[in-house]
Tab-separated table of C-alpha atoms in Angstrom:
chain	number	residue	atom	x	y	z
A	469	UNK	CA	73.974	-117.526	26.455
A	470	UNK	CA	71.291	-119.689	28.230
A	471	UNK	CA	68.485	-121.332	25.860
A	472	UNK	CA	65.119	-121.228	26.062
A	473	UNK	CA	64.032	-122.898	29.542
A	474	UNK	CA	60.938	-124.555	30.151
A	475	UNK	CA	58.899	-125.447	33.612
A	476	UNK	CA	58.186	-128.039	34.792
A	477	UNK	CA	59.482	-130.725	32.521
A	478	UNK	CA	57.080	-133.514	33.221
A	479	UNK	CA	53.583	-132.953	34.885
A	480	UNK	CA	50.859	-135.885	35.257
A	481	UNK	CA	47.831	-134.325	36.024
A	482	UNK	CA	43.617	-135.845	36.245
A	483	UNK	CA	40.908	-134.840	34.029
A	484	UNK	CA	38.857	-131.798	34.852
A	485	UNK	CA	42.348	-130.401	36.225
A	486	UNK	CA	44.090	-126.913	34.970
A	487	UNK	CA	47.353	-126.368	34.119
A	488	UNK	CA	50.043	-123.794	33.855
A	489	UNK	CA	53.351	-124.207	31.901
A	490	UNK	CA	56.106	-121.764	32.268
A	491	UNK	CA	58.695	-120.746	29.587
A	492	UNK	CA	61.643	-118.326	29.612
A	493	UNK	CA	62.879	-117.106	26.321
A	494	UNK	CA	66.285	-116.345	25.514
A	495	UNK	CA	67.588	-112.888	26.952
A	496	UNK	CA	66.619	-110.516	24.309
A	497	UNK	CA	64.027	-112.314	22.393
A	498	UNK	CA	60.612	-110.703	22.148
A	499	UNK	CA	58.382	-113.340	20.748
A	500	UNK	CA	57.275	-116.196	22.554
A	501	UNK	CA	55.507	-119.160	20.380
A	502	UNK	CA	53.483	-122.361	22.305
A	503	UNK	CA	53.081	-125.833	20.083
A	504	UNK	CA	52.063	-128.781	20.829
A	505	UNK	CA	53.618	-131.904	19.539
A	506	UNK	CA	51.530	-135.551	19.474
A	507	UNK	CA	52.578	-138.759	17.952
A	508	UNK	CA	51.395	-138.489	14.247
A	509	UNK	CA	50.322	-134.901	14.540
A	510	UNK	CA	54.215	-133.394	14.615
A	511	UNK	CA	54.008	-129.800	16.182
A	512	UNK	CA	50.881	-127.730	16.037
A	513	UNK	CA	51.077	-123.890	16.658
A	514	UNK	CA	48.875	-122.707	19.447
A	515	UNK	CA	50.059	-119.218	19.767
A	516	UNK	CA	52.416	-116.572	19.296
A	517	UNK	CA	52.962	-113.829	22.181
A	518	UNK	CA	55.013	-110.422	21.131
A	519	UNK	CA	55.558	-107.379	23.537
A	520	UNK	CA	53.097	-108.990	25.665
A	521	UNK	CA	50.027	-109.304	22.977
A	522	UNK	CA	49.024	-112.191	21.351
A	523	UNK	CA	49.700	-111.778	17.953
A	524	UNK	CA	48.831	-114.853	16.178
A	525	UNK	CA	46.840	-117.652	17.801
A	526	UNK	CA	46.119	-121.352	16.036
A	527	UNK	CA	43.124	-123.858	15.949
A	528	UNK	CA	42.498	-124.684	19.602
A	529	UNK	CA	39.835	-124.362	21.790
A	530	UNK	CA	39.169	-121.983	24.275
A	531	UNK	CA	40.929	-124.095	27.154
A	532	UNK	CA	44.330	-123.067	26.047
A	533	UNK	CA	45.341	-119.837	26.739
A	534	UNK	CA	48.641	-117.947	27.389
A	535	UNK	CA	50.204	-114.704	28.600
A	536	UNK	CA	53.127	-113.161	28.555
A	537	UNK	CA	54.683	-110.435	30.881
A	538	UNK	CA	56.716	-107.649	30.495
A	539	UNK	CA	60.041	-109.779	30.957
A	540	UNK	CA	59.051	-111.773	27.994
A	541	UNK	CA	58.507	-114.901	30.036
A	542	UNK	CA	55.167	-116.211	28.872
A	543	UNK	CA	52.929	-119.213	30.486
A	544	UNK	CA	50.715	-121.348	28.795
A	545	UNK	CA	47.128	-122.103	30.617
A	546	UNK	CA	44.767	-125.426	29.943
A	547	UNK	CA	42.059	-125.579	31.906
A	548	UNK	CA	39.277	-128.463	32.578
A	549	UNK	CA	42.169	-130.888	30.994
A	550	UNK	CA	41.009	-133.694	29.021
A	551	UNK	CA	42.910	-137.025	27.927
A	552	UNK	CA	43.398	-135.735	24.231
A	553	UNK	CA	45.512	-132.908	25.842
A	554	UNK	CA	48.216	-135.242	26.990
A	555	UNK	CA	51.310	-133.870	24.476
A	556	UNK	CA	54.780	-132.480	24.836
A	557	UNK	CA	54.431	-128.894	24.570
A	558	UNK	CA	56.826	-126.852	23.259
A	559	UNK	CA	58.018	-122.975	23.382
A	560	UNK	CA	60.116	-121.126	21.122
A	561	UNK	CA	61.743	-117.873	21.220
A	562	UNK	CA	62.721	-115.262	18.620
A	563	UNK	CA	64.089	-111.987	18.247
A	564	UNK	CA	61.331	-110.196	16.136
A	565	UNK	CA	60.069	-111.267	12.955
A	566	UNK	CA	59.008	-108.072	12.030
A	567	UNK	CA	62.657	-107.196	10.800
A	568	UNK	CA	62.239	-109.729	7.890
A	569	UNK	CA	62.433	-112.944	7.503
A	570	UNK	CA	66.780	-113.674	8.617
A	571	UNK	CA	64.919	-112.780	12.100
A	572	UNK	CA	63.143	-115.729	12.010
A	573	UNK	CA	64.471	-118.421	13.624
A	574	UNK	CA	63.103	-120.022	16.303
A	575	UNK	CA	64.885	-121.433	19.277
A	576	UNK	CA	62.728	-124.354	21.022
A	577	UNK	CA	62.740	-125.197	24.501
A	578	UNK	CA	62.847	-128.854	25.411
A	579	UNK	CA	59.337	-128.858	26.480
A	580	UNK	CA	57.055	-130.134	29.254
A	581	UNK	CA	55.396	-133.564	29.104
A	582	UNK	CA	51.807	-133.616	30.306
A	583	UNK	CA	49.856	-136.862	30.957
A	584	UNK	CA	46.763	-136.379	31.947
A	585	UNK	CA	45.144	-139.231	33.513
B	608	UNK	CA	44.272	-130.312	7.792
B	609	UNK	CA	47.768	-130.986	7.469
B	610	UNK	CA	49.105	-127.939	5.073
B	611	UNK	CA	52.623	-129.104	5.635
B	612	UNK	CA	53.698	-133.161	4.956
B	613	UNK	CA	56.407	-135.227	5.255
B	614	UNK	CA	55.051	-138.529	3.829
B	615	UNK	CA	57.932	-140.762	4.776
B	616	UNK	CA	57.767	-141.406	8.876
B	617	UNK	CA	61.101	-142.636	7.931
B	618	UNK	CA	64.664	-143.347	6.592
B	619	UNK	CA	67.525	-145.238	7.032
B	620	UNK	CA	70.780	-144.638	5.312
B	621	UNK	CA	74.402	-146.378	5.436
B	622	UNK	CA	77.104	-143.938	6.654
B	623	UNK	CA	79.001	-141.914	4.266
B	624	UNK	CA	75.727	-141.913	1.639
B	625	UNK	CA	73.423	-139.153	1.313
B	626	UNK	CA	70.182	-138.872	3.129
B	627	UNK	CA	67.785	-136.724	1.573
B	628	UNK	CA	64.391	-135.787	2.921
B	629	UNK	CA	60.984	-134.286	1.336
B	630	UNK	CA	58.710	-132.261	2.282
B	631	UNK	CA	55.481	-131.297	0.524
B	632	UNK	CA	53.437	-128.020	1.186
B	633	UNK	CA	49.977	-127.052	0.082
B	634	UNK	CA	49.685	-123.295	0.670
B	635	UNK	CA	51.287	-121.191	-1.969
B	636	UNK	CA	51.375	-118.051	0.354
B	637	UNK	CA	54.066	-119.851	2.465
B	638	UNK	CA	57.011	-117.814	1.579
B	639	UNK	CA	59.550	-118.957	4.465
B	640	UNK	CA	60.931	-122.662	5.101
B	641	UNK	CA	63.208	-124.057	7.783
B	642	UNK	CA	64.088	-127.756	9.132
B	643	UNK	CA	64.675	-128.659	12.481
B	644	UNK	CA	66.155	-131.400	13.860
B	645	UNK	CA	65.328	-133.079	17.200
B	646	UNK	CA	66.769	-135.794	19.408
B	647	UNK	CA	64.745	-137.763	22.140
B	648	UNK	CA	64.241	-135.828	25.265
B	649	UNK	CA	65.275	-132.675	23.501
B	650	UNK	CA	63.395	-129.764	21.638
B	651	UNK	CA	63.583	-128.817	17.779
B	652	UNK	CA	66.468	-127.198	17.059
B	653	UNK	CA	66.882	-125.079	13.931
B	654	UNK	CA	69.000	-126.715	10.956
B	655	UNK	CA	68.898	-124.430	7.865
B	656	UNK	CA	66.252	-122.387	6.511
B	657	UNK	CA	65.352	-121.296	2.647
B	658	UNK	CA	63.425	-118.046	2.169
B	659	UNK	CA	61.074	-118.453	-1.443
B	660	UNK	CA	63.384	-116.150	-3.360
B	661	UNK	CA	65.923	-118.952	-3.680
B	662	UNK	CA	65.818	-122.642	-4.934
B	663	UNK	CA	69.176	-123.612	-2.996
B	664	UNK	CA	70.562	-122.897	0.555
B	665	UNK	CA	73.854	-124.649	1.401
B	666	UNK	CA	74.995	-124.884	5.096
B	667	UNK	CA	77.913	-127.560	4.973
B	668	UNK	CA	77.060	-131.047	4.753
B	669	UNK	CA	73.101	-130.016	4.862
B	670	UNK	CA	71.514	-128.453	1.631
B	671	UNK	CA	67.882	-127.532	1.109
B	672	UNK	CA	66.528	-127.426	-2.367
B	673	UNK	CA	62.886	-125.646	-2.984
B	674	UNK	CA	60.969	-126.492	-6.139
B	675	UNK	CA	57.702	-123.576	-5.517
B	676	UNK	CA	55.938	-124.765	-8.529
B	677	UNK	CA	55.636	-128.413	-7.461
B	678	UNK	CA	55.320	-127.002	-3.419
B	679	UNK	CA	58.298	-129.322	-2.404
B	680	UNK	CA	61.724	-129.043	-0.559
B	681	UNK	CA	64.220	-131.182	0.558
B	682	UNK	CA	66.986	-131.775	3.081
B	683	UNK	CA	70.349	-133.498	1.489
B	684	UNK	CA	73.013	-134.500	4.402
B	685	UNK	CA	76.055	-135.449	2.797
B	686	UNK	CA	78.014	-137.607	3.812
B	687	UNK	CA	75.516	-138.880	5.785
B	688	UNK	CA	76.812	-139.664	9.875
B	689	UNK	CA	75.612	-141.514	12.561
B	690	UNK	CA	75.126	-138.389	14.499
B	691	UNK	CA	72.410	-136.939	11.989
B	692	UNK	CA	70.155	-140.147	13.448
B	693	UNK	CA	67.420	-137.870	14.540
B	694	UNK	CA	63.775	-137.157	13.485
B	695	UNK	CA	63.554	-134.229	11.144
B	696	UNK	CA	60.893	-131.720	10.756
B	697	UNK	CA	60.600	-129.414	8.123
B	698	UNK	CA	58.560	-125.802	9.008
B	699	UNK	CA	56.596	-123.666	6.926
B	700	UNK	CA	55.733	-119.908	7.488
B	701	UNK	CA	53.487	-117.522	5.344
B	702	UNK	CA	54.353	-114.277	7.241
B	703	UNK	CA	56.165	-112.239	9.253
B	704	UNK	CA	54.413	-113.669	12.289
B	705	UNK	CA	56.041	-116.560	14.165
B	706	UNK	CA	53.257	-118.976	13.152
B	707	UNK	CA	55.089	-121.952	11.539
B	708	UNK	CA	53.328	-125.090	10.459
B	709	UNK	CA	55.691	-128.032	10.594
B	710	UNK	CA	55.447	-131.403	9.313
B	711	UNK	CA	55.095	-134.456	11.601
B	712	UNK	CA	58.929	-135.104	10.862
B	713	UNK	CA	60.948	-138.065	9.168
B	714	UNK	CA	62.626	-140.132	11.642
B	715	UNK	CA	66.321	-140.528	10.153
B	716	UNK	CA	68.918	-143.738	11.344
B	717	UNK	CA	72.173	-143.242	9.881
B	718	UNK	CA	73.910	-147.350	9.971
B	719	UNK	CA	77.350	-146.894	11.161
């Protein structure tokens, strides 16, 4: 079955600019997770979507926000970029975790590069 | 603060040996652990998980071992191949949420 798919792959982008990052789960899967991954940082949660509510959401600012629609596809937001925001970001997929924990693996995309400049 | 740490950035091991890579974790609530394993140009993808209700999980060649009183696990790969060169991240969860808190990964070379 097809993975997780992620658009665009690369993006270069200018300070001040917004952003929106696209990411279709695998057929079935329910919960859509964002992270962002920086040399020396490794991958930092910045949200989880389920059934179209956020339902866990990590330490970022305001700028980043997501959504997800009724398909389970979810997009990620950043608005009024900044330099510090330049990362591979990273969605993951999952049936529902609320079934336990053998539920719980994730199933990562292979992300979208973002410079910004 | 980093609640999840993998204090070697990385390892090289001959072919055929075992590789075997830590993992330290500071929040005794986390009751779920996984490692991924990722290749350049590629995302994470899911390796073997442990749940806290075990101290061993065997999948194969990889085995993770989870010590909760000293808040450490590891990954052994034995034998050891040159297709496990990869950077591995190990992934911590205290819920049922999909909130994991991973590591900033251990870079592995396997020498043919």
């Amino acid at each position: 079955k097809a993975g997780v798919t992620q658009t665009p792959r690369y993006l270069i982008k200018t300070r001040g600019q917004q952003v929106t990052l696209s990411c279709s789960p695998i057929s079935g899967h329910r919960s859509v997770s964002w992270y962002q991954q920086t040399p020396g940082q490794g991958l930092q949660f910045l949200f989880e979507y389920f059934s179209e509510t956020q339902r866990n959401k990590g330490n970022f600012p305001g700028r980043f926000s997501g959504r997800q629609f009724s398909n389970s596809r979810s997009e990620m937001n950043v608005s009024t970029l900044e330099l510090g925001d330049s990362a591979l970001y990273l969605c993951a997929s999952s049936l529902d975790l609320s079934t336990g924990w053998m539920n719980t693996e994730a199933f990562f995309g292979q992300g979208t590069r973002l410079t910004v400049v | 603060d980093q609640q999840v740490k993998q204090n070697s950035p990385s390892l090289s091991v001959q072919e055929g040996r075992i590789s075997i890579l830590n993992c330290d974790y500071t929040n005794s609530m986390f009751d779920y652990f996984l490692w991924y394993k990722k290749y350049p140009a590629e995302g994470p993808t899911f390796l073997i998980s442990i749940s806290s209700i075990k101290d061993k999980n065997e999948d194969g060649r990889f085995t993770v071992f989870l010590n909760k009183s000293a808040k450490h696990l590891s990954l052994h790969i034995v034998p050891s191949q040159p297709g496990d060169s990869a950077v591995y991240f190990c992934a911590a969860s205290a819920d049922t949420g999909n909130q994991f808190y991973f590591g900033t990964g251990t870079s592995l070379t396997v020498i043919p």
